[in-house]
PDB file of C-alpha atoms and ligand atoms in Angstrom:
ATOM      1  CA  UNK A   6     -19.118  -5.501  26.806  1.00 43.00           C
ATOM      2  CA  UNK A   7     -16.786  -7.363  24.408  1.00 55.00           C
ATOM      3  CA  UNK A   8     -19.753  -9.072  22.731  1.00 61.00           C
ATOM      4  CA  UNK A   9     -21.509  -5.722  22.376  1.00 60.00           C
ATOM      5  CA  UNK A  10     -18.376  -4.194  20.797  1.00 60.00           C
ATOM      6  CA  UNK A  11     -18.073  -7.099  18.380  1.00 69.00           C
ATOM      7  CA  UNK A  12     -21.703  -6.660  17.369  1.00 70.00           C
ATOM      8  CA  UNK A  13     -21.161  -2.960  16.749  1.00 66.00           C
ATOM      9  CA  UNK A  14     -18.003  -3.643  14.752  1.00 67.00           C
ATOM     10  CA  UNK A  15     -19.881  -6.178  12.641  1.00 71.00           C
ATOM     11  CA  UNK A  16     -22.636  -3.660  12.008  1.00 67.00           C
ATOM     12  CA  UNK A  17     -20.132  -0.973  10.969  1.00 65.00           C
ATOM     13  CA  UNK A  18     -18.397  -3.440   8.664  1.00 68.00           C
ATOM     14  CA  UNK A  19     -21.763  -4.471   7.138  1.00 66.00           C
ATOM     15  CA  UNK A  20     -22.630  -0.820   6.438  1.00 65.00           C
ATOM     16  CA  UNK A  21     -19.196  -0.100   4.942  1.00 64.00           C
ATOM     17  CA  UNK A  22     -19.399  -3.165   2.745  1.00 64.00           C
ATOM     18  CA  UNK A  23     -22.846  -2.235   1.438  1.00 62.00           C
ATOM     19  CA  UNK A  24     -21.653   1.319   0.808  1.00 62.00           C
ATOM     20  CA  UNK A  25     -18.624   0.158  -1.154  1.00 62.00           C
ATOM     21  CA  UNK A  26     -20.681  -2.312  -3.167  1.00 61.00           C
ATOM     22  CA  UNK A  27     -23.315   0.230  -3.953  1.00 65.00           C
ATOM     23  CA  UNK A  28     -20.888   2.868  -5.146  1.00 72.00           C
ATOM     24  CA  UNK A  29     -17.823   1.086  -6.464  1.00 82.00           C
ATOM     25  CA  UNK A  30     -18.349  -0.937  -9.600  1.00 86.00           C
ATOM     26  CA  UNK A  31     -15.082  -2.554 -10.487  1.00 91.00           C
ATOM     27  CA  UNK A  32     -14.194  -3.108 -14.158  1.00 93.00           C
ATOM     28  CA  UNK A  33     -12.230  -6.168 -15.362  1.00 95.00           C
ATOM     29  CA  UNK A  34      -9.412  -3.887 -16.566  1.00 96.00           C
ATOM     30  CA  UNK A  35      -8.988  -2.148 -13.183  1.00 97.00           C
ATOM     31  CA  UNK A  36      -5.728  -2.523 -11.306  1.00 98.00           C
ATOM     32  CA  UNK A  37      -5.854  -2.359  -7.546  1.00 97.00           C
ATOM     33  CA  UNK A  38      -2.760  -1.924  -5.442  1.00 98.00           C
ATOM     34  CA  UNK A  39      -3.498  -3.236  -1.967  1.00 98.00           C
ATOM     35  CA  UNK A  40      -1.158  -2.832   0.986  1.00 98.00           C
ATOM     36  CA  UNK A  41      -0.989  -2.424   4.685  1.00 97.00           C
ATOM     37  CA  UNK A  42       0.208   1.132   5.375  1.00 96.00           C
ATOM     38  CA  UNK A  43       4.010   1.475   5.277  1.00 98.00           C
ATOM     39  CA  UNK A  44       4.578  -1.675   3.244  1.00 98.00           C
ATOM     40  CA  UNK A  45       5.658   0.057   0.022  1.00 98.00           C
ATOM     41  CA  UNK A  46       2.480   1.757  -1.221  1.00 98.00           C
ATOM     42  CA  UNK A  47       4.175   4.923  -2.516  1.00 98.00           C
ATOM     43  CA  UNK A  48       6.855   2.944  -4.363  1.00 98.00           C
ATOM     44  CA  UNK A  49       4.389   0.546  -5.980  1.00 98.00           C
ATOM     45  CA  UNK A  50       2.032   3.359  -6.958  1.00 98.00           C
ATOM     46  CA  UNK A  51       4.917   4.969  -8.827  1.00 98.00           C
ATOM     47  CA  UNK A  52       5.989   1.694 -10.466  1.00 98.00           C
ATOM     48  CA  UNK A  53       2.511   0.609 -11.564  1.00 98.00           C
ATOM     49  CA  UNK A  54       1.700   4.074 -12.914  1.00 98.00           C
ATOM     50  CA  UNK A  55       4.999   4.215 -14.834  1.00 98.00           C
ATOM     51  CA  UNK A  56       4.720   0.717 -16.287  1.00 98.00           C
ATOM     52  CA  UNK A  57       1.161   1.126 -17.493  1.00 98.00           C
ATOM     53  CA  UNK A  58       1.636   4.651 -18.893  1.00 97.00           C
ATOM     54  CA  UNK A  59       5.151   4.288 -20.284  1.00 97.00           C
ATOM     55  CA  UNK A  60       4.248   5.082 -23.884  1.00 96.00           C
ATOM     56  CA  UNK A  61       2.297   8.214 -22.927  1.00 95.00           C
ATOM     57  CA  UNK A  62       5.045  10.091 -21.122  1.00 95.00           C
ATOM     58  CA  UNK A  63       8.757  10.742 -21.332  1.00 89.00           C
ATOM     59  CA  UNK A  64      11.329  12.550 -19.223  1.00 85.00           C
ATOM     60  CA  UNK A  65       9.960  15.944 -20.189  1.00 90.00           C
ATOM     61  CA  UNK A  66       6.321  15.464 -19.189  1.00 94.00           C
ATOM     62  CA  UNK A  67       6.137  12.575 -16.758  1.00 97.00           C
ATOM     63  CA  UNK A  68       3.477  13.245 -14.073  1.00 97.00           C
ATOM     64  CA  UNK A  69       5.703  11.727 -11.369  1.00 98.00           C
ATOM     65  CA  UNK A  70       8.115  14.630 -11.849  1.00 98.00           C
ATOM     66  CA  UNK A  71       5.523  17.119 -10.629  1.00 97.00           C
ATOM     67  CA  UNK A  72       2.941  15.072  -8.698  1.00 96.00           C
ATOM     68  CA  UNK A  73       3.088  12.781  -5.700  1.00 96.00           C
ATOM     69  CA  UNK A  74       2.577   9.073  -6.509  1.00 97.00           C
ATOM     70  CA  UNK A  75      -0.458   9.426  -4.219  1.00 95.00           C
ATOM     71  CA  UNK A  76      -2.025  11.828  -6.726  1.00 93.00           C
ATOM     72  CA  UNK A  77      -1.173   9.622  -9.729  1.00 95.00           C
ATOM     73  CA  UNK A  78      -2.840   6.595  -8.091  1.00 96.00           C
ATOM     74  CA  UNK A  79      -5.564   7.631  -5.627  1.00 92.00           C
ATOM     75  CA  UNK A  80      -6.756   5.600  -2.663  1.00 91.00           C
ATOM     76  CA  UNK A  81     -10.251   4.214  -3.138  1.00 88.00           C
ATOM     77  CA  UNK A  82     -10.997   4.125   0.558  1.00 81.00           C
ATOM     78  CA  UNK A  83      -9.224   7.099   2.091  1.00 79.00           C
ATOM     79  CA  UNK A  84      -9.412   9.472  -0.932  1.00 81.00           C
ATOM     80  CA  UNK A  85     -12.134   8.896  -3.505  1.00 82.00           C
ATOM     81  CA  UNK A  86     -14.885   7.460  -1.335  1.00 78.00           C
ATOM     82  CA  UNK A  87     -14.223   9.887   1.502  1.00 76.00           C
ATOM     83  CA  UNK A  88     -14.719  12.890  -0.789  1.00 76.00           C
ATOM     84  CA  UNK A  89     -18.008  14.743  -0.922  1.00 73.00           C
ATOM     85  CA  UNK A  90     -19.263  14.315  -3.562  1.00 75.00           C
ATOM     86  CA  UNK A  91     -17.491  11.125  -4.661  1.00 76.00           C
ATOM     87  CA  UNK A  92     -15.663  12.034  -7.925  1.00 79.00           C
ATOM     88  CA  UNK A  93     -16.844  10.472 -11.192  1.00 81.00           C
ATOM     89  CA  UNK A  94     -14.484   7.560 -11.690  1.00 86.00           C
ATOM     90  CA  UNK A  95     -16.493   5.621 -14.282  1.00 84.00           C
ATOM     91  CA  UNK A  96     -14.833   7.368 -17.198  1.00 82.00           C
ATOM     92  CA  UNK A  97     -11.242   7.379 -16.007  1.00 87.00           C
ATOM     93  CA  UNK A  98      -8.901   6.128 -18.753  1.00 89.00           C
ATOM     94  CA  UNK A  99      -8.398   2.380 -18.791  1.00 93.00           C
ATOM     95  CA  UNK A 100      -6.800   0.724 -16.972  1.00 96.00           C
ATOM     96  CA  UNK A 101      -8.059   2.603 -13.950  1.00 96.00           C
ATOM     97  CA  UNK A 102      -5.437   2.495 -11.195  1.00 97.00           C
ATOM     98  CA  UNK A 103      -6.519   2.572  -7.573  1.00 96.00           C
ATOM     99  CA  UNK A 104      -5.007   1.740  -4.215  1.00 96.00           C
ATOM    100  CA  UNK A 105      -6.518   0.759  -0.901  1.00 94.00           C
ATOM    101  CA  UNK A 106      -5.680  -0.836   2.429  1.00 95.00           C
ATOM    102  CA  UNK A 107      -8.857  -2.954   2.683  1.00 93.00           C
ATOM    103  CA  UNK A 108      -8.402  -6.533   3.997  1.00 95.00           C
ATOM    104  CA  UNK A 109      -9.272  -9.318   1.560  1.00 95.00           C
ATOM    105  CA  UNK A 110     -12.378 -10.404   3.446  1.00 92.00           C
ATOM    106  CA  UNK A 111     -13.815  -6.875   3.294  1.00 90.00           C
ATOM    107  CA  UNK A 112     -13.283  -6.218  -0.424  1.00 91.00           C
ATOM    108  CA  UNK A 113     -16.381  -5.158  -2.330  1.00 85.00           C
ATOM    109  CA  UNK A 114     -17.968  -8.077  -4.145  1.00 84.00           C
ATOM    110  CA  UNK A 115     -17.502  -6.315  -7.494  1.00 86.00           C
ATOM    111  CA  UNK A 116     -13.705  -6.447  -7.101  1.00 90.00           C
ATOM    112  CA  UNK A 117     -13.820 -10.203  -6.644  1.00 88.00           C
ATOM    113  CA  UNK A 118     -16.352 -10.855  -9.394  1.00 90.00           C
ATOM    114  CA  UNK A 119     -15.025  -8.405 -12.026  1.00 92.00           C
ATOM    115  CA  UNK A 120     -11.787 -10.334 -12.468  1.00 92.00           C
ATOM    116  CA  UNK A 121      -9.717  -7.165 -12.083  1.00 96.00           C
ATOM    117  CA  UNK A 122      -6.045  -7.444 -11.135  1.00 98.00           C
ATOM    118  CA  UNK A 123      -4.797  -7.015  -7.590  1.00 98.00           C
ATOM    119  CA  UNK A 124      -1.177  -6.232  -6.748  1.00 98.00           C
ATOM    120  CA  UNK A 125      -0.332  -6.777  -3.096  1.00 98.00           C
ATOM    121  CA  UNK A 126       2.944  -5.879  -1.437  1.00 98.00           C
ATOM    122  CA  UNK A 127       3.914  -6.985   2.042  1.00 98.00           C
ATOM    123  CA  UNK A 128       6.895  -5.949   4.160  1.00 98.00           C
ATOM    124  CA  UNK A 129       8.622  -7.340   7.211  1.00 97.00           C
ATOM    125  CA  UNK A 130       6.347  -6.512  10.184  1.00 97.00           C
ATOM    126  CA  UNK A 131       9.220  -5.066  12.225  1.00 98.00           C
ATOM    127  CA  UNK A 132      10.012  -2.506   9.532  1.00 98.00           C
ATOM    128  CA  UNK A 133       6.306  -1.835   8.927  1.00 98.00           C
ATOM    129  CA  UNK A 134       5.834  -1.090  12.603  1.00 98.00           C
ATOM    130  CA  UNK A 135       8.946   1.100  12.699  1.00 98.00           C
ATOM    131  CA  UNK A 136       7.859   3.084   9.651  1.00 98.00           C
ATOM    132  CA  UNK A 137       4.318   3.404  10.981  1.00 96.00           C
ATOM    133  CA  UNK A 138       5.484   4.680  14.339  1.00 94.00           C
ATOM    134  CA  UNK A 139       7.729   7.347  12.824  1.00 95.00           C
ATOM    135  CA  UNK A 140       4.973   8.369  10.397  1.00 94.00           C
ATOM    136  CA  UNK A 141       2.293   8.581  13.111  1.00 91.00           C
ATOM    137  CA  UNK A 142       4.525  10.645  15.387  1.00 91.00           C
ATOM    138  CA  UNK A 143       5.319  13.049  12.546  1.00 89.00           C
ATOM    139  CA  UNK A 144       1.710  13.439  11.504  1.00 86.00           C
ATOM    140  CA  UNK A 145       0.510  13.855  15.083  1.00 84.00           C
ATOM    141  CA  UNK A 146       3.049  16.530  15.931  1.00 83.00           C
ATOM    142  CA  UNK A 147       3.084  18.432  12.636  1.00 79.00           C
ATOM    143  CA  UNK A 148      -0.588  18.322  11.684  1.00 72.00           C
ATOM    144  CA  UNK A 149      -2.571  17.803  14.823  1.00 70.00           C
ATOM    145  CA  UNK A 150      -0.179  19.471  17.263  1.00 78.00           C
ATOM    146  CA  UNK A 151      -0.383  16.396  19.511  1.00 82.00           C
ATOM    147  CA  UNK A 152       2.479  14.814  21.485  1.00 84.00           C
ATOM    148  CA  UNK A 153       4.226  11.815  19.841  1.00 81.00           C
ATOM    149  CA  UNK A 154       2.784   8.382  20.569  1.00 84.00           C
ATOM    150  CA  UNK A 155       4.301   6.226  23.268  1.00 92.00           C
ATOM    151  CA  UNK A 156       6.402   3.545  21.599  1.00 96.00           C
ATOM    152  CA  UNK A 157       5.366   0.900  24.124  1.00 96.00           C
ATOM    153  CA  UNK A 158       1.641   1.597  23.754  1.00 94.00           C
ATOM    154  CA  UNK A 159       1.799   1.639  19.960  1.00 95.00           C
ATOM    155  CA  UNK A 160       3.790  -1.589  19.934  1.00 97.00           C
ATOM    156  CA  UNK A 161       1.281  -3.200  22.253  1.00 96.00           C
ATOM    157  CA  UNK A 162      -1.605  -2.291  19.903  1.00 95.00           C
ATOM    158  CA  UNK A 163       0.305  -3.615  16.891  1.00 96.00           C
ATOM    159  CA  UNK A 164       0.969  -6.931  18.662  1.00 97.00           C
ATOM    160  CA  UNK A 165      -2.688  -7.219  19.627  1.00 96.00           C
ATOM    161  CA  UNK A 166      -3.692  -6.641  15.998  1.00 95.00           C
ATOM    162  CA  UNK A 167      -5.474  -3.356  16.695  1.00 94.00           C
ATOM    163  CA  UNK A 168      -5.309  -1.365  13.462  1.00 90.00           C
ATOM    164  CA  UNK A 169      -7.823   0.337  11.141  1.00 88.00           C
ATOM    165  CA  UNK A 170      -7.256  -2.431   8.577  1.00 93.00           C
ATOM    166  CA  UNK A 171      -7.237  -5.410  10.905  1.00 93.00           C
ATOM    167  CA  UNK A 172      -4.343  -7.438  12.306  1.00 96.00           C
ATOM    168  CA  UNK A 173      -1.124  -7.431  10.266  1.00 97.00           C
ATOM    169  CA  UNK A 174      -1.012 -11.235   9.918  1.00 96.00           C
ATOM    170  CA  UNK A 175      -4.667 -11.599   8.814  1.00 96.00           C
ATOM    171  CA  UNK A 176      -4.184  -8.926   6.158  1.00 97.00           C
ATOM    172  CA  UNK A 177      -1.048 -10.531   4.732  1.00 97.00           C
ATOM    173  CA  UNK A 178      -2.383 -14.083   4.878  1.00 97.00           C
ATOM    174  CA  UNK A 179      -5.664 -13.092   3.229  1.00 97.00           C
ATOM    175  CA  UNK A 180      -3.854 -11.901   0.102  1.00 98.00           C
ATOM    176  CA  UNK A 181      -1.168 -14.592   0.274  1.00 97.00           C
ATOM    177  CA  UNK A 182      -3.819 -17.312   0.110  1.00 96.00           C
ATOM    178  CA  UNK A 183      -5.739 -15.466  -2.629  1.00 96.00           C
ATOM    179  CA  UNK A 184      -2.526 -15.219  -4.685  1.00 97.00           C
ATOM    180  CA  UNK A 185      -2.017 -18.984  -4.400  1.00 96.00           C
ATOM    181  CA  UNK A 186      -5.591 -19.634  -5.426  1.00 95.00           C
ATOM    182  CA  UNK A 187      -5.792 -17.069  -8.270  1.00 95.00           C
ATOM    183  CA  UNK A 188      -2.206 -16.376  -9.397  1.00 96.00           C
ATOM    184  CA  UNK A 189      -3.382 -14.617 -12.559  1.00 95.00           C
ATOM    185  CA  UNK A 190      -5.507 -12.217 -10.564  1.00 97.00           C
ATOM    186  CA  UNK A 191      -3.491 -11.551  -7.418  1.00 98.00           C
ATOM    187  CA  UNK A 192       0.228 -10.802  -7.554  1.00 98.00           C
ATOM    188  CA  UNK A 193       1.907 -11.059  -4.158  1.00 98.00           C
ATOM    189  CA  UNK A 194       5.110  -9.031  -3.820  1.00 98.00           C
ATOM    190  CA  UNK A 195       7.545  -8.534  -1.010  1.00 97.00           C
ATOM    191  CA  UNK A 196       9.334  -5.223  -0.254  1.00 98.00           C
ATOM    192  CA  UNK A 197      12.596  -6.874   0.763  1.00 98.00           C
ATOM    193  CA  UNK A 198      12.765  -9.055  -2.346  1.00 97.00           C
ATOM    194  CA  UNK A 199      11.953  -6.099  -4.578  1.00 98.00           C
ATOM    195  CA  UNK A 200      14.761  -4.123  -2.976  1.00 98.00           C
ATOM    196  CA  UNK A 201      17.157  -6.993  -3.637  1.00 97.00           C
ATOM    197  CA  UNK A 202      16.180  -7.728  -7.246  1.00 97.00           C
ATOM    198  CA  UNK A 203      14.531  -4.745  -8.878  1.00 96.00           C
ATOM    199  CA  UNK A 204      14.775  -6.032 -12.410  1.00 96.00           C
ATOM    200  CA  UNK A 205      13.219  -9.432 -11.760  1.00 97.00           C
ATOM    201  CA  UNK A 206      10.240  -8.055  -9.873  1.00 98.00           C
ATOM    202  CA  UNK A 207       9.549  -5.051 -12.097  1.00 98.00           C
ATOM    203  CA  UNK A 208       9.465  -7.447 -15.061  1.00 98.00           C
ATOM    204  CA  UNK A 209       7.136  -9.746 -13.109  1.00 98.00           C
ATOM    205  CA  UNK A 210       4.904  -6.792 -12.323  1.00 98.00           C
ATOM    206  CA  UNK A 211       4.788  -5.674 -15.966  1.00 98.00           C
ATOM    207  CA  UNK A 212       3.934  -9.212 -17.133  1.00 98.00           C
ATOM    208  CA  UNK A 213       1.192  -9.489 -14.547  1.00 98.00           C
ATOM    209  CA  UNK A 214      -0.269  -6.124 -15.577  1.00 98.00           C
ATOM    210  CA  UNK A 215      -0.330  -7.337 -19.174  1.00 97.00           C
ATOM    211  CA  UNK A 216       2.171  -4.643 -20.141  1.00 98.00           C
ATOM    212  CA  UNK A 217       5.302  -6.827 -20.614  1.00 98.00           C
ATOM    213  CA  UNK A 218       8.518  -5.155 -21.728  1.00 98.00           C
ATOM    214  CA  UNK A 219       9.452  -5.962 -25.322  1.00 98.00           C
ATOM    215  CA  UNK A 220      12.955  -6.971 -26.397  1.00 97.00           C
ATOM    216  CA  UNK A 221      13.415  -3.505 -27.926  1.00 97.00           C
ATOM    217  CA  UNK A 222      12.403  -1.855 -24.672  1.00 97.00           C
ATOM    218  CA  UNK A 223      14.826  -4.113 -22.860  1.00 95.00           C
ATOM    219  CA  UNK A 224      17.632  -3.034 -25.184  1.00 96.00           C
ATOM    220  CA  UNK A 225      16.700   0.628 -24.886  1.00 96.00           C
ATOM    221  CA  UNK A 226      16.886   0.431 -21.089  1.00 96.00           C
ATOM    222  CA  UNK A 227      13.198   1.265 -20.538  1.00 97.00           C
ATOM    223  CA  UNK A 228      12.958  -1.050 -17.507  1.00 97.00           C
ATOM    224  CA  UNK A 229      16.054   0.493 -15.908  1.00 97.00           C
ATOM    225  CA  UNK A 230      14.690   3.972 -16.519  1.00 97.00           C
ATOM    226  CA  UNK A 231      11.417   3.111 -14.740  1.00 97.00           C
ATOM    227  CA  UNK A 232      13.353   1.592 -11.831  1.00 98.00           C
ATOM    228  CA  UNK A 233      15.450   4.767 -11.608  1.00 97.00           C
ATOM    229  CA  UNK A 234      12.466   7.112 -11.859  1.00 97.00           C
ATOM    230  CA  UNK A 235      10.618   5.272  -9.065  1.00 98.00           C
ATOM    231  CA  UNK A 236      13.617   4.724  -6.822  1.00 98.00           C
ATOM    232  CA  UNK A 237      13.525   6.070  -3.287  1.00 98.00           C
ATOM    233  CA  UNK A 238      16.493   8.380  -3.935  1.00 98.00           C
ATOM    234  CA  UNK A 239      15.032   9.866  -7.097  1.00 98.00           C
ATOM    235  CA  UNK A 240      11.480  10.367  -5.847  1.00 98.00           C
ATOM    236  CA  UNK A 241      12.586  11.742  -2.497  1.00 98.00           C
ATOM    237  CA  UNK A 242      14.768  14.377  -4.151  1.00 98.00           C
ATOM    238  CA  UNK A 243      12.117  15.698  -6.508  1.00 98.00           C
ATOM    239  CA  UNK A 244      10.905  19.160  -5.518  1.00 98.00           C
ATOM    240  CA  UNK A 245       7.281  17.976  -5.385  1.00 98.00           C
ATOM    241  CA  UNK A 246       8.176  15.329  -2.800  1.00 98.00           C
ATOM    242  CA  UNK A 247      10.521  17.586  -0.819  1.00 97.00           C
ATOM    243  CA  UNK A 248       8.241  20.590  -0.409  1.00 96.00           C
ATOM    244  CA  UNK A 249       4.845  19.598  -1.841  1.00 96.00           C
ATOM    245  CA  UNK A 250       1.732  18.644   0.079  1.00 93.00           C
ATOM    246  CA  UNK A 251      -1.125  16.246  -0.657  1.00 88.00           C
ATOM    247  CA  UNK A 252      -4.721  16.225   0.500  1.00 84.00           C
ATOM    248  CA  UNK A 253      -5.506  12.906   2.176  1.00 78.00           C
ATOM    249  CA  UNK A 254      -8.990  11.842   3.149  1.00 73.00           C
ATOM    250  CA  UNK A 255     -10.890  13.156   0.123  1.00 71.00           C
ATOM    251  CA  UNK A 256     -12.194  16.663  -0.340  1.00 68.00           C
ATOM    252  CA  UNK A 257     -14.328  17.101   2.764  1.00 68.00           C
ATOM    253  CA  UNK A 258     -14.185  18.769   6.149  1.00 68.00           C
ATOM    254  CA  UNK A 259     -12.225  15.880   7.722  1.00 69.00           C
ATOM    255  CA  UNK A 260      -9.439  15.734   5.158  1.00 77.00           C
ATOM    256  CA  UNK A 261      -5.878  16.599   6.097  1.00 81.00           C
ATOM    257  CA  UNK A 262      -3.009  18.045   4.135  1.00 87.00           C
ATOM    258  CA  UNK A 263       0.129  15.928   4.495  1.00 89.00           C
ATOM    259  CA  UNK A 264       3.652  16.930   3.521  1.00 92.00           C
ATOM    260  CA  UNK A 265       4.771  14.626   0.728  1.00 95.00           C
ATOM    261  CA  UNK A 266       8.155  14.245   2.403  1.00 96.00           C
ATOM    262  CA  UNK A 267       6.645  12.073   5.185  1.00 95.00           C
ATOM    263  CA  UNK A 268       6.274   9.243   2.674  1.00 96.00           C
ATOM    264  CA  UNK A 269      10.044   9.203   2.113  1.00 97.00           C
ATOM    265  CA  UNK A 270      11.918   8.526   5.341  1.00 97.00           C
ATOM    266  CA  UNK A 271      14.731   5.924   5.077  1.00 97.00           C
ATOM    267  CA  UNK A 272      13.499   3.470   2.462  1.00 97.00           C
ATOM    268  CA  UNK A 273      15.756   0.739   3.902  1.00 97.00           C
ATOM    269  CA  UNK A 274      15.431  -2.883   4.889  1.00 98.00           C
ATOM    270  CA  UNK A 275      16.086  -3.571   8.567  1.00 97.00           C
ATOM    271  CA  UNK A 276      15.645  -0.087  10.037  1.00 97.00           C
ATOM    272  CA  UNK A 277      13.686  -1.655  12.927  1.00 97.00           C
ATOM    273  CA  UNK A 278      17.114  -2.433  14.438  1.00 97.00           C
ATOM    274  CA  UNK A 279      17.334   1.243  15.324  1.00 97.00           C
ATOM    275  CA  UNK A 280      14.013   1.309  17.165  1.00 97.00           C
ATOM    276  CA  UNK A 281      12.940  -2.040  18.604  1.00 97.00           C
ATOM    277  CA  UNK A 282      14.426  -3.466  21.781  1.00 97.00           C
ATOM    278  CA  UNK A 283      15.612  -7.084  21.898  1.00 97.00           C
ATOM    279  CA  UNK A 284      12.492  -7.907  23.874  1.00 97.00           C
ATOM    280  CA  UNK A 285      10.199  -6.327  21.259  1.00 98.00           C
ATOM    281  CA  UNK A 286      12.041  -8.223  18.535  1.00 97.00           C
ATOM    282  CA  UNK A 287      11.589 -11.535  20.308  1.00 97.00           C
ATOM    283  CA  UNK A 288       7.919 -10.878  20.983  1.00 97.00           C
ATOM    284  CA  UNK A 289       7.194 -10.055  17.336  1.00 97.00           C
ATOM    285  CA  UNK A 290       9.105 -13.151  16.199  1.00 96.00           C
ATOM    286  CA  UNK A 291       7.040 -15.251  18.541  1.00 96.00           C
ATOM    287  CA  UNK A 292       3.712 -13.706  17.468  1.00 96.00           C
ATOM    288  CA  UNK A 293       4.496 -14.048  13.773  1.00 94.00           C
ATOM    289  CA  UNK A 294       5.568 -17.667  14.218  1.00 93.00           C
ATOM    290  CA  UNK A 295       2.336 -18.423  16.027  1.00 94.00           C
ATOM    291  CA  UNK A 296       0.116 -16.606  13.516  1.00 94.00           C
ATOM    292  CA  UNK A 297       1.850 -17.650  10.309  1.00 91.00           C
ATOM    293  CA  UNK A 298       3.209 -21.122  11.000  1.00 86.00           C
ATOM    294  CA  UNK A 299       0.268 -23.101   9.611  1.00 85.00           C
ATOM    295  CA  UNK A 300       0.275 -21.152   6.369  1.00 87.00           C
ATOM    296  CA  UNK A 301       3.886 -22.004   5.374  1.00 84.00           C
ATOM    297  CA  UNK A 302       4.331 -18.279   4.848  1.00 90.00           C
ATOM    298  CA  UNK A 303       7.218 -16.513   6.534  1.00 87.00           C
ATOM    299  CA  UNK A 304       9.191 -13.280   6.370  1.00 88.00           C
TER     300      UNK A 304
HETATM  301  P1  PAP B 413       1.496   4.481   2.891  1.00 81.62           P
HETATM  302  O1  PAP B 413       1.002   3.089   2.907  1.00 81.62           O
HETATM  303  O2  PAP B 413       1.071   5.280   4.080  1.00 81.62           O
HETATM  304  O3  PAP B 413       1.227   5.207   1.607  1.00 81.62           O
HETATM  305  P2  PAP B 413       4.132   3.533   2.251  1.00 81.62           P
HETATM  306  O4  PAP B 413       4.534   4.195   1.000  1.00 81.62           O
HETATM  307  O5  PAP B 413       3.716   2.117   2.181  1.00 81.62           O
HETATM  308  O6  PAP B 413       3.083   4.413   3.038  1.00 81.62           O
HETATM  309  O7  PAP B 413       5.326   3.540   3.289  1.00 81.62           O
HETATM  310  C1  PAP B 413       6.326   4.473   3.357  1.00 81.62           C
HETATM  311  C2  PAP B 413       7.611   3.674   3.468  1.00 81.62           C
HETATM  312  O8  PAP B 413       8.047   3.329   2.145  1.00 81.62           O
HETATM  313  C3  PAP B 413       8.704   4.483   4.093  1.00 81.62           C
HETATM  314  O9  PAP B 413       9.537   3.530   4.745  1.00 81.62           O
HETATM  315  P3  PAP B 413      10.502   3.916   5.973  1.00 81.62           P
HETATM  316  O10 PAP B 413       9.693   4.660   6.953  1.00 81.62           O
HETATM  317  O11 PAP B 413      11.020   2.618   6.489  1.00 81.62           O
HETATM  318  O12 PAP B 413      11.585   4.735   5.372  1.00 81.62           O
HETATM  319  C4  PAP B 413       9.344   5.080   2.872  1.00 81.62           C
HETATM  320  O13 PAP B 413      10.646   5.557   3.100  1.00 81.62           O
HETATM  321  C5  PAP B 413       9.330   3.915   1.922  1.00 81.62           C
HETATM  322  N1  PAP B 413       9.402   4.331   0.519  1.00 81.62           N
HETATM  323  C6  PAP B 413       8.785   5.372  -0.088  1.00 81.62           C
HETATM  324  N2  PAP B 413       9.100   5.419  -1.361  1.00 81.62           N
HETATM  325  C7  PAP B 413       9.928   4.383  -1.616  1.00 81.62           C
HETATM  326  C8  PAP B 413      10.609   3.909  -2.781  1.00 81.62           C
HETATM  327  N3  PAP B 413      10.502   4.527  -3.942  1.00 81.62           N
HETATM  328  N4  PAP B 413      11.375   2.814  -2.661  1.00 81.62           N
HETATM  329  C9  PAP B 413      11.504   2.171  -1.478  1.00 81.62           C
HETATM  330  N5  PAP B 413      10.902   2.567  -0.334  1.00 81.62           N
HETATM  331  C10 PAP B 413      10.127   3.665  -0.403  1.00 81.62           C
END
């Protein structure tokens, strides 16, 4: 039974991979934000969009004031390539900005060979799980009218690595190793460090994206303004993110409309303390130690 399931999973993965390769032709100037859900996707979408487009917009016409970051930077996997028909993305202005949750080993070949830039952000697994659980419960109850998930069952699946994008540790390690091997192509960021030192990491991000801040911009406070615009407090309080809704899953019969507010919950480091029991904490510590120890990577 297990062998049969593995064979089927491999077949599905092979079909997906062929599909992505056939339809997505990456360009060297593309920027891909890759994350595991709840690791800082919304924040990084806003930051990347603002850094790259900073000379096009000001406070009077900035798209982030009226659109969700998820509209400014679409998901390749769960938006564009789920839509019927797939929108024409060949002629999007350069650099094209996309996001996805795809694990490194499943990326389309064209992303690897084009030389495009990948920005990856990881977050402490305890906070990722906590955020994911709250998000799933909200979406289940408000959209699908289903009861909330059982915390124990969801935690058990997370610990076993059952997730649409593969086990947490494999996802993180895949991009961690790629960033060590190709530092000019893969930038590996960390939610907690970004929270601690905005300025350092936003500058790092701009340098990596080949849009470094000039001395004049530094003096004029352009970096600070981007940090403020993309901050949790600012984005959460914008009308579009308080009351707006976004179509997720591409324009097709399976897509769902999600309230933008679900992407802005607490925005804190360490909120898992309010959800996980001591036993859950210990188990996750033990699993992460076991899975990450050889890599010299830790949270
Ligand atoms: P996604 O991958 O499904 O798009 P993602 O944006 O990664 O979700 O995760 C949402 C988390 O990022 C939420 O965390 P929480 O549940 O622990 O609160 C959300 O609050 C947080 N978040 C959203 N925007 C920002 C931001 N600008 N700065 C910091 N954290 C943010």
